[in-house]
mmCIF file of C-alpha atoms in Angstrom:
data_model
loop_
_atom_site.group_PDB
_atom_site.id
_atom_site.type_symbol
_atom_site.label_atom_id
_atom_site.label_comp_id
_atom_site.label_asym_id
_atom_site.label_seq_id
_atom_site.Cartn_x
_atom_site.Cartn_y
_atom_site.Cartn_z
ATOM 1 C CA UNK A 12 -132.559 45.766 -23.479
ATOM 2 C CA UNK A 13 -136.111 44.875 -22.581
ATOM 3 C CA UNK A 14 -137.141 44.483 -18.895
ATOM 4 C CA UNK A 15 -137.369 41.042 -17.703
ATOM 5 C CA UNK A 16 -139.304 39.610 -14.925
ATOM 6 C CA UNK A 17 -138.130 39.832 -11.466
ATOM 7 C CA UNK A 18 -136.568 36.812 -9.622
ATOM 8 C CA UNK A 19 -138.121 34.208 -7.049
ATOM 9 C CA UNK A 20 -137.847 31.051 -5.704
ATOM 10 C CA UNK A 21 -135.504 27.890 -7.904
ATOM 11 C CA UNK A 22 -131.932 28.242 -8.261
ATOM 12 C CA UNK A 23 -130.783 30.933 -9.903
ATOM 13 C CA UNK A 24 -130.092 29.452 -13.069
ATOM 14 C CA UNK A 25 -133.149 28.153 -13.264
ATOM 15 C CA UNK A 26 -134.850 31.528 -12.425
ATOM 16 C CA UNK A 27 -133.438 33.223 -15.028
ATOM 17 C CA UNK A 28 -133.709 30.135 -17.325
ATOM 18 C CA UNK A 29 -137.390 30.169 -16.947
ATOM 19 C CA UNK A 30 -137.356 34.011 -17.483
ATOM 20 C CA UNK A 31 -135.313 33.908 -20.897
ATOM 21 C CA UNK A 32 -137.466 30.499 -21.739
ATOM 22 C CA UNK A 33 -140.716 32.623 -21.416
ATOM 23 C CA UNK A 34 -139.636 35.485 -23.309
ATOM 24 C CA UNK A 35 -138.442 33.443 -26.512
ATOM 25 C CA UNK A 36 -141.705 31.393 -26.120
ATOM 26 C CA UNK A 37 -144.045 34.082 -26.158
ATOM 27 C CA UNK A 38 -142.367 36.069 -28.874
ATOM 28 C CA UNK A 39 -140.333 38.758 -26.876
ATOM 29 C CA UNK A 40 -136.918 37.854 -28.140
ATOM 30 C CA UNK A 41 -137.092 37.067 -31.907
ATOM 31 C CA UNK A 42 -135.226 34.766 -34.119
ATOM 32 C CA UNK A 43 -131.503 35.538 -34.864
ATOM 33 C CA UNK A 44 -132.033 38.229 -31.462
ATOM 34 C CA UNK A 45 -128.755 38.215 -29.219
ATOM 35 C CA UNK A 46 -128.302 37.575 -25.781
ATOM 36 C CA UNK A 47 -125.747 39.047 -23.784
ATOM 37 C CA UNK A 48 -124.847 37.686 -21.093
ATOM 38 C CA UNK A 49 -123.624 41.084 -19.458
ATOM 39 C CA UNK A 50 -126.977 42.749 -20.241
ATOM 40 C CA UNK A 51 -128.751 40.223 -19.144
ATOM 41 C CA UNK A 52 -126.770 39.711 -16.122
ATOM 42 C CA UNK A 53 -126.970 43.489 -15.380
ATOM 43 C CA UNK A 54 -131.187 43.678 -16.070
ATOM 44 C CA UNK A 55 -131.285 40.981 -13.702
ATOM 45 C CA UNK A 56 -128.898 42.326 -11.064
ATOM 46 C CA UNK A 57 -126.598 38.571 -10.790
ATOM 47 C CA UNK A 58 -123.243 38.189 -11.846
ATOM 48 C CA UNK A 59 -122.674 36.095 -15.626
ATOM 49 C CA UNK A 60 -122.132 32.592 -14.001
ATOM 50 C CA UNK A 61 -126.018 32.076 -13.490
ATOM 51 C CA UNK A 62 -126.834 33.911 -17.340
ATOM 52 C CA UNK A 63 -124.202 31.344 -18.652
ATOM 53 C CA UNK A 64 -125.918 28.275 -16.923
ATOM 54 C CA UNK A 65 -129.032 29.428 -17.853
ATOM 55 C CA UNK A 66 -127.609 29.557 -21.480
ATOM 56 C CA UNK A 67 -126.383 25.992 -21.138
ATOM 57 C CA UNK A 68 -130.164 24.901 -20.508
ATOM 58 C CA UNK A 69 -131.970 26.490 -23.088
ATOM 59 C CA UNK A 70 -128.993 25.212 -25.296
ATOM 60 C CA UNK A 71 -129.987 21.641 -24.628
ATOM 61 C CA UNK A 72 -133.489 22.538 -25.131
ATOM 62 C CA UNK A 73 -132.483 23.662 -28.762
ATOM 63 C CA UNK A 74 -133.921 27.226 -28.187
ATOM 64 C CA UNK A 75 -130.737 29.127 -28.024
ATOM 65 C CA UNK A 76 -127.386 28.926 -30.021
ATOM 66 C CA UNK A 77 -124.292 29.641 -27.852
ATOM 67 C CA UNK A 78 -121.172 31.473 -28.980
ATOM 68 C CA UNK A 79 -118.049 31.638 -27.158
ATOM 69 C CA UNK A 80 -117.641 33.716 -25.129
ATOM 70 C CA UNK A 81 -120.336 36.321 -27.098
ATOM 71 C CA UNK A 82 -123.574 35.043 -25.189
ATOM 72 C CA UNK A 83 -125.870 33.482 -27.845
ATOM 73 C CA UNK A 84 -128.529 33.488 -30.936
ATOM 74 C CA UNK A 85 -132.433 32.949 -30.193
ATOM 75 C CA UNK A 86 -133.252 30.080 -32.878
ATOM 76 C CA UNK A 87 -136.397 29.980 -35.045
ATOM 77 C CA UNK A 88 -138.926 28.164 -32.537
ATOM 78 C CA UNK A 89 -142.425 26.424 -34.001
ATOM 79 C CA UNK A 90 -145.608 25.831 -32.681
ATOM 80 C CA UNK A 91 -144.193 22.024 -32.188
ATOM 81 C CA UNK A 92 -141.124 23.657 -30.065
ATOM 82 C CA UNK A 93 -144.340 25.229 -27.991
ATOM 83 C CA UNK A 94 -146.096 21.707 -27.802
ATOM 84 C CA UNK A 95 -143.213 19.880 -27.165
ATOM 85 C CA UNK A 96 -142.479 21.719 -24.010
ATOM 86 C CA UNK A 97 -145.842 22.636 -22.550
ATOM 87 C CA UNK A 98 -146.881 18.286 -22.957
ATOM 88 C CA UNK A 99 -143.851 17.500 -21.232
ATOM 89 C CA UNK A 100 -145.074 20.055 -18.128
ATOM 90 C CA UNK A 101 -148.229 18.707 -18.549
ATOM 91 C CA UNK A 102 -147.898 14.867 -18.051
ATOM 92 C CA UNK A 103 -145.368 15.282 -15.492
ATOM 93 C CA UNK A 104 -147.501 18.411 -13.635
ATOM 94 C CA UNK A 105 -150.800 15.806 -13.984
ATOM 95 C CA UNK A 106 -148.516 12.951 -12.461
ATOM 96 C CA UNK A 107 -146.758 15.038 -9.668
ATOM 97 C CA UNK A 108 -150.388 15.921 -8.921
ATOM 98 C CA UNK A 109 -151.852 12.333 -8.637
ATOM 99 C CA UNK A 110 -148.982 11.168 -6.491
ATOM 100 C CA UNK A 111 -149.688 14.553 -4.179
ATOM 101 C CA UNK A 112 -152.970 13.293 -3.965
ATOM 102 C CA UNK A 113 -152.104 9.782 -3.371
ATOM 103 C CA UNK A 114 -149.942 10.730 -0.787
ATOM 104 C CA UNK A 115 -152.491 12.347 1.307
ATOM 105 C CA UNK A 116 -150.797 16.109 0.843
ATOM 106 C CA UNK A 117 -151.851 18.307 3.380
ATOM 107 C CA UNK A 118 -152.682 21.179 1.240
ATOM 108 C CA UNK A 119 -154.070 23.676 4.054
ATOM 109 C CA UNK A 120 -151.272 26.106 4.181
ATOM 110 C CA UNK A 121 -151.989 26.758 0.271
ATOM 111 C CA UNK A 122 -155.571 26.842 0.465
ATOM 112 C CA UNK A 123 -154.544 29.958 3.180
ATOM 113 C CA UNK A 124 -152.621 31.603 0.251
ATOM 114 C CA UNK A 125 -155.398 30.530 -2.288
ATOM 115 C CA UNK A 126 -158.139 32.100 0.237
ATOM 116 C CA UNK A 127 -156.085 35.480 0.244
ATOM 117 C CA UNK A 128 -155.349 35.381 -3.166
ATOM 118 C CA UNK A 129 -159.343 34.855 -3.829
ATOM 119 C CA UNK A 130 -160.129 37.989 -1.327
ATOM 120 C CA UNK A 131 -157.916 40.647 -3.570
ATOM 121 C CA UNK A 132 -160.695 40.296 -5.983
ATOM 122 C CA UNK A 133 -158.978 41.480 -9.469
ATOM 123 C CA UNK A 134 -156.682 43.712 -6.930
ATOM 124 C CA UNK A 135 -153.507 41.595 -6.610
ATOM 125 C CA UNK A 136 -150.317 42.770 -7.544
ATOM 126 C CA UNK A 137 -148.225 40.918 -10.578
ATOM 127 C CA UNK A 138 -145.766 40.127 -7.903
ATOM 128 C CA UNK A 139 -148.513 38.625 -5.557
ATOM 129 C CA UNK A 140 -150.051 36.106 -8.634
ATOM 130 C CA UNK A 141 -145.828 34.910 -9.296
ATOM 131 C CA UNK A 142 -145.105 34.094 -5.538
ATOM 132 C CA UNK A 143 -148.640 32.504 -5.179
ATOM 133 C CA UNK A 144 -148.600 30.742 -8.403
ATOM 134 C CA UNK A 145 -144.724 28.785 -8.329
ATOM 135 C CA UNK A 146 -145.004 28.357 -4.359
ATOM 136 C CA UNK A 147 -148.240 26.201 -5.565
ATOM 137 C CA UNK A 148 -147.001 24.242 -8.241
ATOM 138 C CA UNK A 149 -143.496 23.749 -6.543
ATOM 139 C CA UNK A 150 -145.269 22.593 -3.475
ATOM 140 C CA UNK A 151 -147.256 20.021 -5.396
ATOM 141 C CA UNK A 152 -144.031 18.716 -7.256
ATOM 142 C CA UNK A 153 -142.108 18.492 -3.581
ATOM 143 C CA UNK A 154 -145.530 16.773 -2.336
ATOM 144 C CA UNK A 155 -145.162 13.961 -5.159
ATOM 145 C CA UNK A 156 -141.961 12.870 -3.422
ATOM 146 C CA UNK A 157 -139.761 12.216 -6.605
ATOM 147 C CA UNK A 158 -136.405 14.486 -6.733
ATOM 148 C CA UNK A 159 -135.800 13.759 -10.688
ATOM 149 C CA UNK A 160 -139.123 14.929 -11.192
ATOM 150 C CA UNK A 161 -138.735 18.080 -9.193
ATOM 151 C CA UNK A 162 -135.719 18.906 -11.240
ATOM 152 C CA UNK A 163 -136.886 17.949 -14.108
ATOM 153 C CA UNK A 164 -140.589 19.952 -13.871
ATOM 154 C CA UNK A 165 -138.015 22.988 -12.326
ATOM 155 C CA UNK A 166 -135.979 22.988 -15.459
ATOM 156 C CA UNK A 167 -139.208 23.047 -17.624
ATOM 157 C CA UNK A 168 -140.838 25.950 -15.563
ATOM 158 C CA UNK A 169 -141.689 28.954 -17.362
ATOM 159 C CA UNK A 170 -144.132 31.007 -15.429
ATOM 160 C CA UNK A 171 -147.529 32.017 -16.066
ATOM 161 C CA UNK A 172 -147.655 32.230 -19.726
ATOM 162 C CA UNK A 173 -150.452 34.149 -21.415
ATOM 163 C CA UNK A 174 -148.870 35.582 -24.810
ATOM 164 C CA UNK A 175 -150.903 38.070 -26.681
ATOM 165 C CA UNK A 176 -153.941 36.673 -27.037
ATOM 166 C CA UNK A 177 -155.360 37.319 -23.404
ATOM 167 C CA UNK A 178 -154.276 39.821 -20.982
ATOM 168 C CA UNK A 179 -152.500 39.121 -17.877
ATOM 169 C CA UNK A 180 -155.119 39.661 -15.556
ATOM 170 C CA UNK A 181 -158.001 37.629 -17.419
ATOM 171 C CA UNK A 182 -154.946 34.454 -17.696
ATOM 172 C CA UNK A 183 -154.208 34.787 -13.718
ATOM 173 C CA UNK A 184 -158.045 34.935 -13.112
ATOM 174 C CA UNK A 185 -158.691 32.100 -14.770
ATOM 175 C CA UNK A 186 -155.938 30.122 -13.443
ATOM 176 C CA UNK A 187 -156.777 30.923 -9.915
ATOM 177 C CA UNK A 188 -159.816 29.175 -10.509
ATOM 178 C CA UNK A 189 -158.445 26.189 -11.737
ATOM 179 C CA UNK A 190 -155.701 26.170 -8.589
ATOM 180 C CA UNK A 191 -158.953 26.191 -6.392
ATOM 181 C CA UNK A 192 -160.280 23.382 -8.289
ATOM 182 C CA UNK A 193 -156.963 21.287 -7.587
ATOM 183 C CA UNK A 194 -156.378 21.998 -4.588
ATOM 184 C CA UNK A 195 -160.089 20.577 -4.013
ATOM 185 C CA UNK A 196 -159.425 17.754 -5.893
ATOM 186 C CA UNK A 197 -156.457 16.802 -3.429
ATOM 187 C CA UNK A 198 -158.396 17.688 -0.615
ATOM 188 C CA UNK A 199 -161.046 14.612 -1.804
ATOM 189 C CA UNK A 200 -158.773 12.732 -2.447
ATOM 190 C CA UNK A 201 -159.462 12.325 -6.336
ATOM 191 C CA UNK A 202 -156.372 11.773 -8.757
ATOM 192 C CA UNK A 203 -158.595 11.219 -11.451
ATOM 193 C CA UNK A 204 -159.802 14.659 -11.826
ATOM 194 C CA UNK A 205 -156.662 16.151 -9.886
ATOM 195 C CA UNK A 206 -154.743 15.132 -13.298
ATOM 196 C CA UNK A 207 -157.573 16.200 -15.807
ATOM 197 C CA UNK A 208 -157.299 19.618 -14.415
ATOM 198 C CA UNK A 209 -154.082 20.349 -13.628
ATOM 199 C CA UNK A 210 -153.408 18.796 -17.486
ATOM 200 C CA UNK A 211 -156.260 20.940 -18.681
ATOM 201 C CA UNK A 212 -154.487 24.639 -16.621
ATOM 202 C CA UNK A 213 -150.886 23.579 -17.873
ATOM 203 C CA UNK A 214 -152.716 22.977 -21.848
ATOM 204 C CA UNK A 215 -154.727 26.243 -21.560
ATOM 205 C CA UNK A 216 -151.113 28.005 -21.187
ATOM 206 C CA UNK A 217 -149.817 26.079 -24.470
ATOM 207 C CA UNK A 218 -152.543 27.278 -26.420
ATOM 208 C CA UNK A 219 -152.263 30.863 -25.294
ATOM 209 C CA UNK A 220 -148.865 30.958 -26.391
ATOM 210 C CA UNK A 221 -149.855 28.870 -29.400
ATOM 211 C CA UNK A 222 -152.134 31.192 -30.587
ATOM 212 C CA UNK A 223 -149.994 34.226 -29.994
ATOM 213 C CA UNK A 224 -147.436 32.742 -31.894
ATOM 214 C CA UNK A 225 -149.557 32.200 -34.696
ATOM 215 C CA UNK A 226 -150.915 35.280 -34.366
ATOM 216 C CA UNK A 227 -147.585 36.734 -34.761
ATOM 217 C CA UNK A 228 -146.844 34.759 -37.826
ATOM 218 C CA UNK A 229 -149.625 36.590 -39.601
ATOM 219 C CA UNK A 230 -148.585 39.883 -38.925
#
């Protein structure tokens, strides 16, 4: 069984949702793979009610196929299964971002963590960039004031998603400058360019994972 990513922050469900989501995405689980819900349960140290929600969601998003009681089947996915999901994130991450803005979020206690995040250099822990990077976003989507799009933009989350293409560090980098640039943008009060980049950091992702995928298609 590979090891997963640890858990933070969401439901649990969701958590491990977003974890699973993530690994089929990028490639780590392959087509006609199974998923046990005891291993998984056990890797990630809950009991099988959360790995069987978490089934139930991926399910609906057509990236799994259940069996009873035997966990489930990763399906084939396609670069338009990657799309799909990464321009939903991004016009509802871009919108959630305009009506943070428009709302007159007070974004000081993030530019704190964006400030210490920014002082580590390239010497931050993997653990450090997660908790940083979803209390961000999630406190942008709480900002925008809607509760069906928090759910929604919390069912879709799949962490910072780099593939093979780039490494970790050089994706986090990156998107640490484009958090400072948002966070800006709030700050001014500018939901123009607030949406253009937070559409721009969530499409960067897609095509990372889009280009590992093809990548992996060649091989």
């Amino acid at each position: 069984m590979k090891k997963l990513d640890s858990l933070e922050i969401m439901p649990t469900r969701i958590r491990i949702a977003s974890i699973l989501r993530k690994a089929i995405l990028s490639g780590e689980f392959k087509e006609g793979e199974e998923l046990s819900l005891t291993d998984i349960a056990n890797n990630l140290g809950v009991s099988r009610t959360p790995v069987r929600e978490a089934f139930q969601i991926l399910s609906s998003e057509n990236l799994i196929l259940l069996r009873m009681n035997k966990g489930a089947i990763v399906k084939g996915i396609t670069t338009k299964t990657i799309r799909e999901h990464f321009e939903m994130r991004s016009l509802l991450e871009g919108e959630a971002a305009v009506r943070a803005t428009l709302r007159h979020f007070d974004v000081s206690e993030l530019m704190e963590s964006q400030v210490h995040i920014e002082s580590l250099g390239e010497d931050f822990t993997d653990d450090e960039y997660q908790s940083y990077n979803q209390n961000l976003h999630t406190s942008i989507w709480k900002a925008a004031d809607n509760s069906k799009m928090y759910s929604t933009l919390s069912s879709l989350w799949n962490g910072s998603s780099f593939g093979k293409t780039v490494s970790a560090k050089d994706h986090q980098i990156l998107s640490i400058r484009e958090h400072r640039n948002i966070l800006e943008y709030i700050q001014s009060c500018n939901p123009y360019l607030v949406r253009k980049e937070m559409e721009h950091h969530i499409e960067r992702s897609m095509n990372n994972i889009i280009d590992s995928f093809s990548l992996k298609e060649n091989e």
